Amino acid sequence: MGNCNNELAEDKIFLGGTCNNSVWRDELMPMLQVKYFNPVVEDWTPECQEEEYKQKEDICRIHFYCITKEMTGVFSIAEVIDSVHNKEKITYLHVIPEGFDERQLKSLKAVVDLVKRRGGIAYIDDDILRSARILNYAHAKYSPKQA
C-alpha cells in the first residue's frame, strides 16, 4: 500500500489508474528503476487526497495510467485526458484488455487513440513488463540531469 507522506523528489512517475484490488501496481512497482508515487493507501483521508493532488500537479512530470477490468468508475479515464492536455506532463496509458468485453474494448481503443492524438503514449497490451521498460526508459530520457 502507498503512503500519503511520501518523500518529495525532483521528479517521479505518478501511478494512476484502476484501483479496486487490481494487482498491476504490485506487479509493476518492483520492476521500476525510478521513483514513483503510488496514491493507493489503506485509509483515504483528506490529507492523502491533498498529497495526491500535489504529487500529480507539482512533482510527477511523468503520469502513467493503467486501466484494468477491475475499473468500476470512470474517473481514471478523466484523469488520463486531463493529464494528456497538460503539455508540462508526459502521459502514458496502458489498457490491459483481459476481462473487458468487445464493446468496452472498442470504447477503450477510442480513448487510446485520443491520448495518442493529443501527444501521449497509449497502448492496449496484456504485458505489464512492457510498461516497466517504457517507464524506466522515459524517466532516464526526460528527467532533469543531476549535477
PDB file of C-alpha atoms in Angstrom:
ATOM      1  CA  MET A   1       0.000   0.000   0.000  1.00  0.00           C
ATOM      2  CA  GLY A   2       1.066   3.568  -0.550  1.00  0.00           C
ATOM      3  CA  ASN A   3       1.931   6.159   1.995  1.00  0.00           C
ATOM      4  CA  CYS A   4       0.396   9.587   1.702  1.00  0.00           C
ATOM      5  CA  ASN A   5       3.542  11.072   3.288  1.00  0.00           C
ATOM      6  CA  ASN A   6       5.977  10.066   0.517  1.00  0.00           C
ATOM      7  CA  GLU A   7       9.235  11.987   0.427  1.00  0.00           C
ATOM      8  CA  LEU A   8       9.390  14.767  -2.118  1.00  0.00           C
ATOM      9  CA  ALA A   9      11.611  14.235  -5.117  1.00  0.00           C
ATOM     10  CA  GLU A  10      12.597  16.403  -8.040  1.00  0.00           C
ATOM     11  CA  ASP A  11      10.814  14.070 -10.433  1.00  0.00           C
ATOM     12  CA  LYS A  12       8.727  10.929 -10.054  1.00  0.00           C
ATOM     13  CA  ILE A  13       6.254   8.866 -12.000  1.00  0.00           C
ATOM     14  CA  PHE A  14       2.633   9.152 -10.903  1.00  0.00           C
ATOM     15  CA  LEU A  15       0.955   5.724 -10.890  1.00  0.00           C
ATOM     16  CA  GLY A  16      -2.687   6.405 -11.692  1.00  0.00           C
ATOM     17  CA  GLY A  17      -5.434   4.203 -12.995  1.00  0.00           C
ATOM     18  CA  THR A  18      -7.530   1.324 -11.746  1.00  0.00           C
ATOM     19  CA  CYS A  19      -7.600   0.602  -8.013  1.00  0.00           C
ATOM     20  CA  ASN A  20     -10.288  -1.765  -6.634  1.00  0.00           C
ATOM     21  CA  ASN A  21      -7.864  -4.534  -5.622  1.00  0.00           C
ATOM     22  CA  SER A  22      -6.236  -4.630  -9.043  1.00  0.00           C
ATOM     23  CA  VAL A  23      -2.716  -6.065  -8.895  1.00  0.00           C
ATOM     24  CA  TRP A  24      -0.992  -4.160 -11.696  1.00  0.00           C
ATOM     25  CA  ARG A  25       0.807  -1.825  -9.250  1.00  0.00           C
ATOM     26  CA  ASP A  26       2.092  -4.808  -7.238  1.00  0.00           C
ATOM     27  CA  GLU A  27       3.487  -6.280 -10.455  1.00  0.00           C
ATOM     28  CA  LEU A  28       4.889  -3.021 -11.854  1.00  0.00           C
ATOM     29  CA  MET A  29       6.498  -1.334  -8.835  1.00  0.00           C
ATOM     30  CA  PRO A  30       9.263  -3.943  -8.243  1.00  0.00           C
ATOM     31  CA  MET A  31      10.313  -3.573 -11.892  1.00  0.00           C
ATOM     32  CA  LEU A  32      10.626   0.216 -11.795  1.00  0.00           C
ATOM     33  CA  GLN A  33      14.132   1.626 -11.501  1.00  0.00           C
ATOM     34  CA  VAL A  34      12.801   5.103 -10.784  1.00  0.00           C
ATOM     35  CA  LYS A  35      10.995   6.937  -8.010  1.00  0.00           C
ATOM     36  CA  TYR A  36       7.238   6.869  -8.201  1.00  0.00           C
ATOM     37  CA  PHE A  37       4.183   7.972  -6.295  1.00  0.00           C
ATOM     38  CA  ASN A  38       1.590   5.301  -5.586  1.00  0.00           C
ATOM     39  CA  PRO A  39      -1.644   7.009  -4.486  1.00  0.00           C
ATOM     40  CA  VAL A  40      -3.232   3.797  -3.174  1.00  0.00           C
ATOM     41  CA  VAL A  41      -3.495   3.821   0.627  1.00  0.00           C
ATOM     42  CA  GLU A  42      -5.479   1.752   3.119  1.00  0.00           C
ATOM     43  CA  ASP A  43      -7.155   4.781   4.683  1.00  0.00           C
ATOM     44  CA  TRP A  44      -8.027   7.501   2.154  1.00  0.00           C
ATOM     45  CA  THR A  45      -8.034  10.780   4.098  1.00  0.00           C
ATOM     46  CA  PRO A  46      -8.312  14.420   3.006  1.00  0.00           C
ATOM     47  CA  GLU A  47      -4.543  14.686   3.642  1.00  0.00           C
ATOM     48  CA  CYS A  48      -3.895  11.795   1.270  1.00  0.00           C
ATOM     49  CA  GLN A  49      -6.119  13.418  -1.340  1.00  0.00           C
ATOM     50  CA  GLU A  50      -4.126  16.656  -0.979  1.00  0.00           C
ATOM     51  CA  GLU A  51      -0.840  14.767  -1.283  1.00  0.00           C
ATOM     52  CA  GLU A  52      -2.053  13.003  -4.426  1.00  0.00           C
ATOM     53  CA  TYR A  53      -3.016  16.338  -5.965  1.00  0.00           C
ATOM     54  CA  LYS A  54       0.373  17.865  -5.087  1.00  0.00           C
ATOM     55  CA  GLN A  55       2.262  14.880  -6.487  1.00  0.00           C
ATOM     56  CA  LYS A  56       0.201  14.881  -9.677  1.00  0.00           C
ATOM     57  CA  GLU A  57       0.330  18.628 -10.270  1.00  0.00           C
ATOM     58  CA  ASP A  58       3.715  19.728  -8.922  1.00  0.00           C
ATOM     59  CA  ILE A  59       6.134  16.821  -8.641  1.00  0.00           C
ATOM     60  CA  CYS A  60       5.453  13.962 -11.037  1.00  0.00           C
ATOM     61  CA  ARG A  61       6.160  15.033 -14.611  1.00  0.00           C
ATOM     62  CA  ILE A  62       5.510  11.562 -15.959  1.00  0.00           C
ATOM     63  CA  HIS A  63       1.966  10.281 -15.486  1.00  0.00           C
ATOM     64  CA  PHE A  64       1.228   6.598 -16.016  1.00  0.00           C
ATOM     65  CA  TYR A  65      -2.306   5.230 -16.000  1.00  0.00           C
ATOM     66  CA  CYS A  66      -3.155   1.537 -16.187  1.00  0.00           C
ATOM     67  CA  ILE A  67      -6.755   0.533 -16.817  1.00  0.00           C
ATOM     68  CA  THR A  68      -7.882  -2.999 -15.941  1.00  0.00           C
ATOM     69  CA  LYS A  69     -11.117  -4.973 -15.732  1.00  0.00           C
ATOM     70  CA  GLU A  70     -11.397  -4.036 -12.037  1.00  0.00           C
ATOM     71  CA  MET A  71     -12.306  -0.473 -13.046  1.00  0.00           C
ATOM     72  CA  THR A  72     -15.775   0.359 -11.740  1.00  0.00           C
ATOM     73  CA  GLY A  73     -15.871   4.136 -12.224  1.00  0.00           C
ATOM     74  CA  VAL A  74     -14.660   6.454 -14.963  1.00  0.00           C
ATOM     75  CA  PHE A  75     -12.566   8.984 -13.020  1.00  0.00           C
ATOM     76  CA  SER A  76      -9.272   7.375 -14.087  1.00  0.00           C
ATOM     77  CA  ILE A  77     -10.231   7.946 -17.723  1.00  0.00           C
ATOM     78  CA  ALA A  78     -10.928  11.607 -16.930  1.00  0.00           C
ATOM     79  CA  GLU A  79      -7.515  11.851 -15.217  1.00  0.00           C
ATOM     80  CA  VAL A  80      -5.761  10.458 -18.300  1.00  0.00           C
ATOM     81  CA  ILE A  81      -7.442  13.003 -20.572  1.00  0.00           C
ATOM     82  CA  ASP A  82      -6.705  15.832 -18.135  1.00  0.00           C
ATOM     83  CA  SER A  83      -3.062  14.771 -17.963  1.00  0.00           C
ATOM     84  CA  VAL A  84      -2.531  14.470 -21.716  1.00  0.00           C
ATOM     85  CA  HIS A  85      -3.863  18.015 -22.184  1.00  0.00           C
ATOM     86  CA  ASN A  86      -1.242  19.350 -19.745  1.00  0.00           C
ATOM     87  CA  LYS A  87       1.761  19.822 -22.008  1.00  0.00           C
ATOM     88  CA  GLU A  88       4.105  20.007 -18.993  1.00  0.00           C
ATOM     89  CA  LYS A  89       3.339  16.320 -18.343  1.00  0.00           C
ATOM     90  CA  ILE A  90       4.304  13.187 -20.249  1.00  0.00           C
ATOM     91  CA  THR A  91       1.292  10.873 -20.266  1.00  0.00           C
ATOM     92  CA  TYR A  92       1.215   7.102 -20.708  1.00  0.00           C
ATOM     93  CA  LEU A  93      -1.899   4.946 -20.855  1.00  0.00           C
ATOM     94  CA  HIS A  94      -1.777   1.153 -20.710  1.00  0.00           C
ATOM     95  CA  VAL A  95      -5.046  -0.740 -21.090  1.00  0.00           C
ATOM     96  CA  ILE A  96      -4.866  -4.392 -20.076  1.00  0.00           C
ATOM     97  CA  PRO A  97      -7.576  -5.988 -22.266  1.00  0.00           C
ATOM     98  CA  GLU A  98      -8.236  -9.152 -20.249  1.00  0.00           C
ATOM     99  CA  GLY A  99     -11.763  -9.177 -18.841  1.00  0.00           C
ATOM    100  CA  PHE A 100     -13.232  -6.387 -20.971  1.00  0.00           C
ATOM    101  CA  ASP A 101     -15.950  -7.256 -23.464  1.00  0.00           C
ATOM    102  CA  GLU A 102     -15.836  -6.245 -27.142  1.00  0.00           C
ATOM    103  CA  ARG A 103     -17.870  -3.045 -26.661  1.00  0.00           C
ATOM    104  CA  GLN A 104     -15.752  -1.928 -23.709  1.00  0.00           C
ATOM    105  CA  LEU A 105     -12.549  -2.566 -25.658  1.00  0.00           C
ATOM    106  CA  LYS A 106     -13.890  -0.565 -28.599  1.00  0.00           C
ATOM    107  CA  SER A 107     -14.537   2.367 -26.254  1.00  0.00           C
ATOM    108  CA  LEU A 108     -11.128   1.995 -24.577  1.00  0.00           C
ATOM    109  CA  LYS A 109      -9.467   1.876 -28.008  1.00  0.00           C
ATOM    110  CA  ALA A 110     -11.105   5.239 -28.742  1.00  0.00           C
ATOM    111  CA  VAL A 111      -9.564   6.595 -25.513  1.00  0.00           C
ATOM    112  CA  VAL A 112      -6.166   5.174 -26.523  1.00  0.00           C
ATOM    113  CA  ASP A 113      -6.484   6.851 -29.935  1.00  0.00           C
ATOM    114  CA  LEU A 114      -7.458  10.179 -28.338  1.00  0.00           C
ATOM    115  CA  VAL A 115      -4.483  10.075 -25.969  1.00  0.00           C
ATOM    116  CA  LYS A 116      -2.170   9.405 -28.932  1.00  0.00           C
ATOM    117  CA  ARG A 117      -3.688  12.260 -30.958  1.00  0.00           C
ATOM    118  CA  ARG A 118      -3.055  14.623 -28.040  1.00  0.00           C
ATOM    119  CA  GLY A 119       0.618  13.645 -27.783  1.00  0.00           C
ATOM    120  CA  GLY A 120       0.532  10.890 -25.179  1.00  0.00           C
ATOM    121  CA  ILE A 121       1.730   7.332 -25.478  1.00  0.00           C
ATOM    122  CA  ALA A 122      -1.071   4.785 -25.227  1.00  0.00           C
ATOM    123  CA  TYR A 123      -1.495   1.118 -25.985  1.00  0.00           C
ATOM    124  CA  ILE A 124      -3.559  -1.989 -25.291  1.00  0.00           C
ATOM    125  CA  ASP A 125      -1.372  -4.869 -24.131  1.00  0.00           C
ATOM    126  CA  ASP A 126      -1.513  -7.807 -21.704  1.00  0.00           C
ATOM    127  CA  ASP A 127       2.102  -7.404 -20.554  1.00  0.00           C
ATOM    128  CA  ILE A 128       2.880  -5.023 -17.660  1.00  0.00           C
ATOM    129  CA  LEU A 129       6.602  -5.627 -18.339  1.00  0.00           C
ATOM    130  CA  ARG A 130       6.204  -3.501 -21.473  1.00  0.00           C
ATOM    131  CA  SER A 131       5.177  -0.571 -19.286  1.00  0.00           C
ATOM    132  CA  ALA A 132       8.086  -1.117 -16.890  1.00  0.00           C
ATOM    133  CA  ARG A 133      10.541  -0.943 -19.782  1.00  0.00           C
ATOM    134  CA  ILE A 134       8.881   2.142 -21.257  1.00  0.00           C
ATOM    135  CA  LEU A 135       8.728   3.984 -17.923  1.00  0.00           C
ATOM    136  CA  ASN A 136      12.321   3.181 -16.975  1.00  0.00           C
ATOM    137  CA  TYR A 137      13.480   4.427 -20.383  1.00  0.00           C
ATOM    138  CA  ALA A 138      11.250   7.514 -20.290  1.00  0.00           C
ATOM    139  CA  HIS A 139      12.419   8.532 -16.849  1.00  0.00           C
ATOM    140  CA  ALA A 140      16.064   8.214 -17.896  1.00  0.00           C
ATOM    141  CA  LYS A 141      15.391  10.217 -21.061  1.00  0.00           C
ATOM    142  CA  TYR A 142      13.178  13.007 -19.685  1.00  0.00           C
ATOM    143  CA  SER A 143      14.373  13.517 -16.106  1.00  0.00           C
ATOM    144  CA  PRO A 144      16.491  16.542 -15.281  1.00  0.00           C
ATOM    145  CA  LYS A 145      20.140  15.527 -15.107  1.00  0.00           C
ATOM    146  CA  GLN A 146      21.654  15.526 -11.630  1.00  0.00           C
ATOM    147  CA  ALA A 147      24.872  17.526 -11.277  1.00  0.00           C
TER     148      ALA A 147
END
